[in-house]
Amino acid sequence: MSSSSSSKRQLTILFTPFDAFGHVHACIGIAEPLKQRGHRIVFGVAGGWQGKLLPYGFEEVLYGEETKPSQVHIDFIKNYASELRKNSYDQLAIFEHDSQRDFISMVKNDDPFLRDLVKKVKPDIIIVDHYVCQPSLVTAGVPWVWLMSANPLGLNEENCPPRGSGYPTDGDRSQWDEFRKELKRIYEPQWEEFNQWITEQGAPPLTKDMWPFFQNASPYLNLYLYPEETDYIDLRPNPPKWFRCDALVRTSESNDEFRLPEKLANKPGKLIFMSMGSFGSADLLLMKRLIDILEKSPHRFIISKGPLGDEYSLPDNMWGEKMVPQVQILPLVDLVITHGGNNTITENFYFGKPLIILPLFADQFDNAQRIQEKGFGIRLDTYYCSEEELLDAIEKLLADEELAEKLKILSKKMRQTDNRAKVVELIEALV
């Protein structure tokens, strides 16, 4: 898409992402081509993001507390580290219950700020990336778009495993039913209370069409972020007004050059990138466990160390920092080890790398299972896989020339058929 092109008139487009790196980055991926079309882009974000969006040429309107995102992740791990060591079903009673409770509390606290923000910005279109309905946004009187930067099992369908389970698509249906039954037991009381609250704020009542999300689909346009090759359209059609985006790669960042540090540049072995995401990298015990295993590999590693990166050192075959430029690093590596966050999955396909996925919670289980089912990588148990299992998985994927060629072709296809231009057209057509 040409940066010089422009639409008939400039629109003011307000993005309101959930307060987490993956969601903000997904919004950036859509905002960049809209900015190139001459539109005014405004991000409504919590105070901890101050200054982070300005380099892209976007405006920032800040609200809420100025808590750094990294501190949120550290506090989260302190509270829930033991829960993350459970399987997806056993996480429902405490972890999923408390997460949903906190999402609802966040929405209720933020709603007055966002109502004022809408009055201040006067957007023509609002793009929402959240799992819970924000009444001030859906009642703003302008078209709103739901960006689901999560695994599309959230497009609920009986022919697919339940969202967040990580169960195989050809698995035991009675196991699916048991998971759904427990999820309903955990969520339904919160759902009823929240539904009453949003209607009191003037928002339409929730339907169960998007269950287990506490959010209705937008009547205007809904976008989800997932590679075509791993999508579930072989099991169910998409509902009306849903459009898939292949990869919302932050192109302005990918154009910058990353120079491999000398510590690694002069060593033998393949180059591997490990990122356990915002929450996984805040789990010091997990990071130390993985690094102790990977030290025994003959290969080189770039490590996204996370917010506690100063509290541990890396061995000779590794280099890393608290935050690293992921989209600049991915083109250089031979393999990626990741928690399976949606943003990392889609960026990884864009650059065509095999994956080892160590999921922590929620749709990361689904992504890990889907990647393994489709033959693009290996799923392992994050906290309990053995040293041998992880090291063997690395060697198996690095030696798989057929997979490397397949991923190379898919990467080329995604770049050539970048459908962000179509996404921009759909958004512009709303007004």
Coordinates of C-alpha atoms in Angstrom, one line a residue:
M1 CA 0.0 0.0 0.0
S2 CA 1.5 3.3 -1.0
S3 CA 2.2 5.7 1.8
S4 CA 1.3 8.6 -0.4
S5 CA -2.2 7.4 -1.2
S6 CA -5.2 8.9 0.7
S7 CA -8.9 8.3 1.0
K8 CA -11.5 10.9 0.1
R9 CA -11.5 12.5 3.5
Q10 CA -9.5 12.2 6.7
L11 CA -11.1 10.1 9.4
T12 CA -10.4 10.2 13.1
I13 CA -10.0 6.6 14.2
L14 CA -9.7 5.8 17.9
F15 CA -8.0 2.6 19.0
T16 CA -8.8 1.3 22.5
P17 CA -6.7 -1.9 23.0
F18 CA -6.7 -4.0 26.1
D19 CA -3.7 -3.1 28.4
A20 CA -1.2 -5.7 27.2
F21 CA 1.6 -5.8 24.6
G22 CA 0.0 -8.2 22.2
H23 CA -3.2 -6.3 21.9
V24 CA -1.5 -2.9 21.5
H25 CA 0.8 -4.4 18.9
A26 CA -2.1 -5.9 16.9
C27 CA -3.8 -2.5 16.9
I28 CA -0.5 -0.9 15.6
G29 CA -0.6 -3.4 12.8
I30 CA -3.9 -2.1 11.6
A31 CA -3.3 1.6 12.5
E32 CA -0.1 1.8 10.4
P33 CA -1.8 1.4 6.9
L34 CA -4.7 3.6 8.1
K35 CA -2.1 6.3 9.0
Q36 CA -0.6 5.8 5.5
R37 CA -4.0 6.6 4.0
G38 CA -3.9 10.0 5.7
H39 CA -6.2 9.3 8.6
R40 CA -5.8 10.7 12.1
I41 CA -4.9 7.8 14.5
V42 CA -5.5 8.2 18.2
F43 CA -4.7 5.6 20.8
G44 CA -6.6 5.6 24.1
V45 CA -4.3 3.8 26.4
A46 CA -3.5 3.5 30.1
G47 CA -0.8 5.9 31.5
G48 CA 1.9 3.2 31.5
W49 CA 2.0 3.5 27.7
Q50 CA 3.0 7.1 27.6
G51 CA 5.3 7.9 24.8
K52 CA 5.2 4.4 23.3
L53 CA 2.8 5.2 20.4
L54 CA 4.2 8.6 19.4
P55 CA 7.1 7.2 17.3
Y56 CA 4.6 5.7 14.9
G57 CA 3.0 9.1 14.3
F58 CA -0.1 8.3 16.4
E59 CA -1.7 10.5 19.0
E60 CA -2.0 9.3 22.6
V61 CA -4.7 10.0 25.0
L62 CA -3.9 8.6 28.4
Y63 CA -6.2 7.5 31.2
G64 CA -6.1 5.6 34.4
E65 CA -3.1 4.9 36.6
E66 CA 0.4 5.2 35.3
T67 CA 1.3 1.6 36.2
K68 CA 4.0 0.2 33.9
P69 CA 2.8 -2.8 32.0
S70 CA 5.9 -4.7 33.2
Q71 CA 4.9 -4.3 36.9
V72 CA 1.5 -5.6 36.1
H73 CA 3.0 -8.8 34.7
I74 CA 5.3 -9.2 37.8
D75 CA 2.4 -8.8 40.2
F76 CA 0.3 -11.2 38.1
I77 CA 3.0 -14.0 38.3
K78 CA 3.3 -13.4 42.1
N79 CA -0.4 -14.1 42.5
Y80 CA -0.9 -16.9 40.0
A81 CA 2.4 -18.7 39.4
S82 CA 1.0 -21.9 41.0
E83 CA -2.2 -21.7 38.9
L84 CA -0.2 -21.6 35.6
R85 CA 1.3 -25.0 36.5
K86 CA -2.1 -26.6 36.1
N87 CA -3.7 -27.9 33.0
S88 CA -6.3 -25.9 31.1
Y89 CA -9.3 -27.5 32.8
D90 CA -7.9 -27.1 36.3
Q91 CA -7.1 -23.4 35.6
L92 CA -10.8 -22.6 35.2
A93 CA -11.9 -22.5 38.9
I94 CA -9.4 -19.9 40.1
F95 CA -7.3 -18.5 37.3
E96 CA -10.0 -18.0 34.7
H97 CA -12.6 -16.9 37.3
D98 CA -10.2 -14.3 38.8
S99 CA -9.1 -13.1 35.3
Q100 CA -12.6 -12.5 34.2
R101 CA -13.4 -10.8 37.5
D102 CA -10.4 -8.5 37.0
F103 CA -11.4 -7.8 33.3
I104 CA -14.8 -6.7 34.5
S105 CA -13.4 -4.5 37.3
M106 CA -11.1 -2.9 34.7
V107 CA -13.9 -2.1 32.4
K108 CA -16.0 -0.6 35.1
N109 CA -13.2 1.5 36.3
D110 CA -12.2 2.7 32.8
D111 CA -15.6 3.4 31.4
P112 CA -15.9 7.0 32.7
F113 CA -12.5 7.8 31.4
L114 CA -13.3 6.3 28.0
R115 CA -16.6 8.2 27.9
D116 CA -14.8 11.5 28.3
L117 CA -12.1 10.3 25.9
V118 CA -14.7 9.8 23.1
K119 CA -16.1 13.3 23.7
K120 CA -12.6 14.8 23.5
V121 CA -11.4 12.9 20.4
K122 CA -14.7 12.9 18.5
P123 CA -13.8 9.8 16.5
D124 CA -15.5 8.8 13.2
I125 CA -14.7 5.1 14.0
I126 CA -13.7 3.2 17.1
I127 CA -11.6 0.0 17.0
V128 CA -11.9 -2.1 20.2
D129 CA -9.5 -4.9 21.1
H130 CA -10.9 -6.3 24.4
Y131 CA -12.7 -9.4 25.6
V132 CA -15.3 -7.6 27.7
C133 CA -17.9 -5.1 26.5
Q134 CA -17.0 -1.4 27.2
P135 CA -20.4 0.4 27.3
S136 CA -19.0 3.9 26.6
L137 CA -17.6 2.6 23.3
V138 CA -20.5 0.6 21.9
T139 CA -22.9 3.5 22.7
A140 CA -20.7 6.3 21.3
G141 CA -22.9 6.8 18.3
V142 CA -20.3 5.9 15.7
P143 CA -19.4 2.6 14.0
W144 CA -17.2 0.4 16.1
V145 CA -15.0 -2.5 15.0
W146 CA -14.1 -5.4 17.2
L147 CA -10.5 -6.6 16.7
M148 CA -10.1 -10.1 18.2
S149 CA -6.4 -10.5 18.5
A150 CA -6.9 -14.0 20.0
N151 CA -7.3 -17.5 18.7
P152 CA -10.6 -17.6 16.7
L153 CA -12.0 -20.5 18.6
G154 CA -13.7 -17.6 20.3
L155 CA -16.1 -17.7 17.3
N156 CA -18.1 -20.2 19.3
E157 CA -19.1 -23.3 17.4
E158 CA -20.1 -26.7 18.6
N159 CA -18.0 -28.4 16.0
C160 CA -14.8 -27.0 17.5
P161 CA -13.1 -27.6 20.8
P162 CA -14.0 -25.1 23.6
R163 CA -11.9 -21.9 23.6
G164 CA -9.0 -22.1 26.0
S165 CA -9.0 -25.9 26.3
G166 CA -6.2 -26.7 24.0
Y167 CA -8.1 -29.9 23.1
P168 CA -7.5 -31.6 19.7
T169 CA -10.0 -30.8 17.0
D170 CA -10.6 -34.6 16.5
G171 CA -10.6 -35.3 20.3
D172 CA -13.1 -36.8 22.7
R173 CA -16.3 -34.8 22.5
S174 CA -17.3 -35.8 26.0
Q175 CA -14.1 -34.0 27.2
W176 CA -15.2 -30.9 25.3
D177 CA -18.6 -31.1 27.0
E178 CA -17.1 -31.4 30.4
F179 CA -14.9 -28.3 29.8
R180 CA -17.9 -26.3 28.6
K181 CA -19.9 -27.3 31.6
E182 CA -17.2 -26.2 34.0
L183 CA -16.7 -22.9 32.1
K184 CA -20.4 -22.2 32.3
R185 CA -20.4 -22.9 36.1
I186 CA -17.4 -20.5 36.6
Y187 CA -18.5 -17.7 34.2
E188 CA -22.3 -17.6 34.3
P189 CA -22.8 -15.7 37.7
Q190 CA -20.3 -13.0 36.5
W191 CA -22.0 -12.9 33.1
E192 CA -25.4 -12.3 34.6
E193 CA -24.2 -9.5 36.9
F194 CA -22.1 -7.9 34.1
N195 CA -25.0 -8.0 31.7
Q196 CA -27.2 -6.2 34.1
W197 CA -24.5 -3.5 34.6
I198 CA -23.9 -2.8 30.9
T199 CA -27.7 -2.4 30.2
E200 CA -27.8 0.1 33.1
Q201 CA -25.1 2.0 31.2
G202 CA -27.3 2.0 28.0
A203 CA -25.5 -0.8 26.1
P204 CA -27.4 -3.5 24.4
P205 CA -27.7 -6.7 26.5
L206 CA -25.3 -9.5 25.8
T207 CA -26.3 -12.5 23.8
K208 CA -24.6 -15.9 24.1
D209 CA -23.5 -15.8 20.4
M210 CA -19.9 -14.9 21.4
W211 CA -19.8 -16.9 24.6
P212 CA -17.4 -17.2 26.5
F213 CA -16.6 -13.6 25.6
F214 CA -18.5 -11.0 27.6
Q215 CA -18.9 -9.1 24.4
N216 CA -21.3 -9.0 21.5
A217 CA -20.0 -9.0 17.9
S218 CA -20.0 -5.6 16.3
P219 CA -23.0 -5.0 14.0
Y220 CA -20.5 -3.1 11.7
L221 CA -17.3 -5.1 11.3
N222 CA -15.3 -7.7 13.2
L223 CA -11.7 -8.6 12.5
Y224 CA -9.6 -11.5 13.8
L225 CA -5.9 -12.1 13.5
Y226 CA -4.8 -15.6 12.4
P227 CA -2.9 -17.2 9.6
E228 CA -5.1 -18.8 7.0
E229 CA -3.2 -22.1 7.2
T230 CA -4.1 -22.6 10.9
D231 CA -7.6 -21.2 10.8
Y232 CA -10.6 -23.3 11.7
I233 CA -12.6 -22.7 8.5
D234 CA -12.2 -26.4 7.7
L235 CA -14.4 -27.1 10.7
R236 CA -16.9 -24.2 10.6
P237 CA -17.7 -21.1 8.5
N238 CA -17.1 -17.6 9.7
P239 CA -20.2 -15.7 11.0
P240 CA -21.4 -12.7 8.9
K241 CA -19.3 -9.5 9.2
W242 CA -16.2 -11.3 10.3
F243 CA -12.9 -10.9 8.3
R244 CA -9.6 -12.6 8.9
C245 CA -6.3 -10.7 8.8
D246 CA -3.3 -12.9 8.0
A247 CA -0.7 -10.9 9.9
L248 CA -0.7 -7.4 11.4
V249 CA 3.1 -7.1 11.4
R250 CA 4.4 -3.7 12.6
T251 CA 6.0 -2.9 9.3
S252 CA 7.8 0.3 10.4
E253 CA 9.7 -1.7 13.0
S254 CA 10.5 -4.6 10.6
N255 CA 12.2 -2.2 8.3
D256 CA 14.8 -1.3 10.9
E257 CA 17.9 -3.4 11.0
F258 CA 18.9 -5.5 14.0
R259 CA 22.6 -6.3 14.2
L260 CA 23.5 -9.6 15.9
P261 CA 25.7 -9.0 18.9
E262 CA 29.3 -10.2 18.5
K263 CA 28.8 -12.6 21.4
L264 CA 26.7 -14.7 19.1
A265 CA 27.8 -13.7 15.7
N266 CA 31.1 -15.4 15.9
K267 CA 29.8 -18.7 17.4
P268 CA 28.7 -21.9 15.5
G269 CA 25.2 -23.4 15.6
K270 CA 21.8 -22.4 14.5
L271 CA 20.1 -19.2 15.8
I272 CA 17.0 -19.6 18.0
F273 CA 14.8 -16.9 19.5
M274 CA 12.9 -17.5 22.7
S275 CA 10.1 -15.2 23.9
M276 CA 7.7 -16.4 26.6
G277 CA 5.6 -13.3 26.4
S278 CA 4.8 -10.6 28.9
F279 CA 3.7 -13.0 31.7
G280 CA 5.9 -16.0 31.1
S281 CA 9.0 -13.9 31.0
A282 CA 8.0 -12.4 34.4
D283 CA 8.1 -16.0 35.9
L284 CA 11.7 -16.1 37.1
L285 CA 11.7 -19.8 38.0
L286 CA 10.4 -20.7 34.5
M287 CA 12.9 -18.5 32.7
K288 CA 15.8 -20.0 34.8
R289 CA 14.6 -23.5 34.1
L290 CA 14.4 -23.0 30.4
I291 CA 17.8 -21.3 30.2
D292 CA 19.4 -24.0 32.2
I293 CA 18.2 -26.5 29.6
L294 CA 19.0 -24.5 26.6
E295 CA 22.6 -23.9 27.9
K296 CA 23.2 -27.5 27.0
S297 CA 22.2 -27.0 23.3
P298 CA 25.0 -26.5 20.7
H299 CA 23.0 -23.7 19.2
R300 CA 22.8 -19.9 19.8
F301 CA 19.9 -18.1 21.5
I302 CA 18.4 -14.7 21.6
I303 CA 16.3 -14.3 24.8
S304 CA 13.6 -11.8 25.5
K305 CA 14.4 -11.7 29.2
G306 CA 11.4 -9.8 30.5
P307 CA 10.9 -7.4 33.3
L308 CA 13.1 -9.4 35.8
G309 CA 15.9 -9.7 33.3
D310 CA 18.4 -8.0 35.6
E311 CA 17.9 -10.8 38.2
Y312 CA 19.6 -13.5 36.1
S313 CA 22.5 -13.8 33.7
L314 CA 22.7 -15.7 30.4
P315 CA 25.3 -18.3 29.5
D316 CA 27.8 -18.0 26.7
N317 CA 25.5 -19.3 24.0
M318 CA 22.9 -16.7 24.7
W319 CA 22.3 -12.9 24.4
G320 CA 19.3 -11.0 25.5
E321 CA 17.7 -7.9 27.0
K322 CA 14.6 -7.1 29.0
M323 CA 12.9 -6.2 25.7
V324 CA 14.1 -7.1 22.2
P325 CA 12.9 -6.0 18.8
Q326 CA 11.0 -9.1 17.9
V327 CA 10.0 -8.2 14.3
Q328 CA 13.6 -7.4 13.5
I329 CA 14.9 -10.6 15.1
L330 CA 12.5 -13.1 13.5
P331 CA 13.9 -12.8 9.9
L332 CA 17.3 -13.8 11.2
V333 CA 16.5 -16.9 13.2
D334 CA 16.1 -20.6 12.3
L335 CA 13.6 -21.5 15.0
V336 CA 11.3 -19.8 17.6
I337 CA 10.4 -21.0 21.2
T338 CA 7.4 -19.1 22.4
H339 CA 4.4 -19.2 24.8
G340 CA 2.1 -19.2 21.8
G341 CA 0.6 -15.7 22.1
N342 CA -1.5 -14.8 19.1
N343 CA 0.6 -11.9 18.0
T344 CA 3.8 -14.0 18.1
I345 CA 2.2 -16.8 16.2
T346 CA 1.0 -14.6 13.3
E347 CA 4.3 -12.7 13.1
N348 CA 6.2 -16.0 13.1
F349 CA 4.2 -17.2 10.1
Y350 CA 4.9 -14.0 8.3
F351 CA 8.6 -14.7 8.6
G352 CA 8.3 -18.4 8.1
K353 CA 9.9 -20.0 11.2
P354 CA 9.1 -23.4 12.8
L355 CA 7.8 -23.2 16.4
I356 CA 8.1 -24.9 19.7
I357 CA 5.2 -23.7 21.8
L358 CA 5.2 -23.7 25.6
P359 CA 1.7 -22.4 26.5
L360 CA 0.8 -20.8 29.8
F361 CA -3.0 -20.1 29.7
A362 CA -6.1 -19.3 27.7
D363 CA -5.8 -19.3 23.9
Q364 CA -2.1 -20.1 24.1
F365 CA -3.2 -23.8 24.7
D366 CA -5.4 -23.6 21.5
N367 CA -2.6 -22.1 19.4
A368 CA -0.1 -24.7 20.6
Q369 CA -2.5 -27.5 19.8
R370 CA -3.4 -26.1 16.4
I371 CA 0.2 -25.5 15.3
Q372 CA 1.1 -29.1 16.2
E373 CA -2.0 -30.5 14.5
K374 CA -1.2 -28.6 11.3
G375 CA 2.5 -29.7 11.4
F376 CA 4.1 -26.3 11.8
G377 CA 5.7 -27.0 15.2
I378 CA 5.8 -28.9 18.4
R379 CA 3.7 -28.4 21.6
L380 CA 5.4 -29.2 24.9
D381 CA 4.3 -28.9 28.6
T382 CA 5.7 -25.6 29.7
Y383 CA 6.5 -26.5 33.3
Y384 CA 7.0 -30.2 33.1
C385 CA 8.6 -31.1 29.8
S386 CA 11.9 -32.8 30.3
E387 CA 15.3 -31.5 29.3
E388 CA 15.5 -34.3 26.7
E389 CA 12.1 -33.5 25.3
L390 CA 12.9 -29.8 24.7
L391 CA 16.4 -30.4 23.3
D392 CA 15.1 -33.2 21.0
A393 CA 12.3 -31.0 19.7
I394 CA 14.8 -28.3 18.8
E395 CA 16.9 -30.8 16.8
K396 CA 13.9 -32.4 15.1
L397 CA 12.5 -29.1 13.8
L398 CA 15.9 -27.8 12.7
A399 CA 16.5 -30.9 10.7
D400 CA 13.1 -30.8 9.0
E401 CA 13.9 -29.5 5.6
E402 CA 10.4 -30.2 4.2
L403 CA 8.8 -28.0 6.9
A404 CA 11.4 -25.2 6.3
E405 CA 10.4 -25.2 2.7
K406 CA 6.7 -25.2 3.4
L407 CA 7.1 -22.3 5.8
K408 CA 9.2 -20.4 3.3
I409 CA 6.4 -20.7 0.7
L410 CA 3.7 -19.7 3.3
S411 CA 5.8 -16.6 4.3
K412 CA 6.1 -15.6 0.7
K413 CA 2.4 -16.0 0.1
M414 CA 1.5 -13.9 3.2
R415 CA 3.7 -11.1 2.1
Q416 CA 2.4 -11.1 -1.5
T417 CA -1.3 -11.3 -0.4
D418 CA -1.0 -8.9 2.6
N419 CA -4.7 -8.3 3.2
R420 CA -4.3 -5.2 5.3
A421 CA -5.3 -3.2 2.3
K422 CA -8.6 -5.0 2.3
V423 CA -9.0 -4.4 6.0
V424 CA -8.4 -0.7 5.5
E425 CA -11.1 -0.6 2.7
L426 CA -13.6 -2.3 5.0
I427 CA -12.9 0.2 7.8
E428 CA -13.1 3.2 5.5
A429 CA -16.4 1.9 4.1
L430 CA -18.1 2.2 7.5
V431 CA -18.6 5.9 7.1

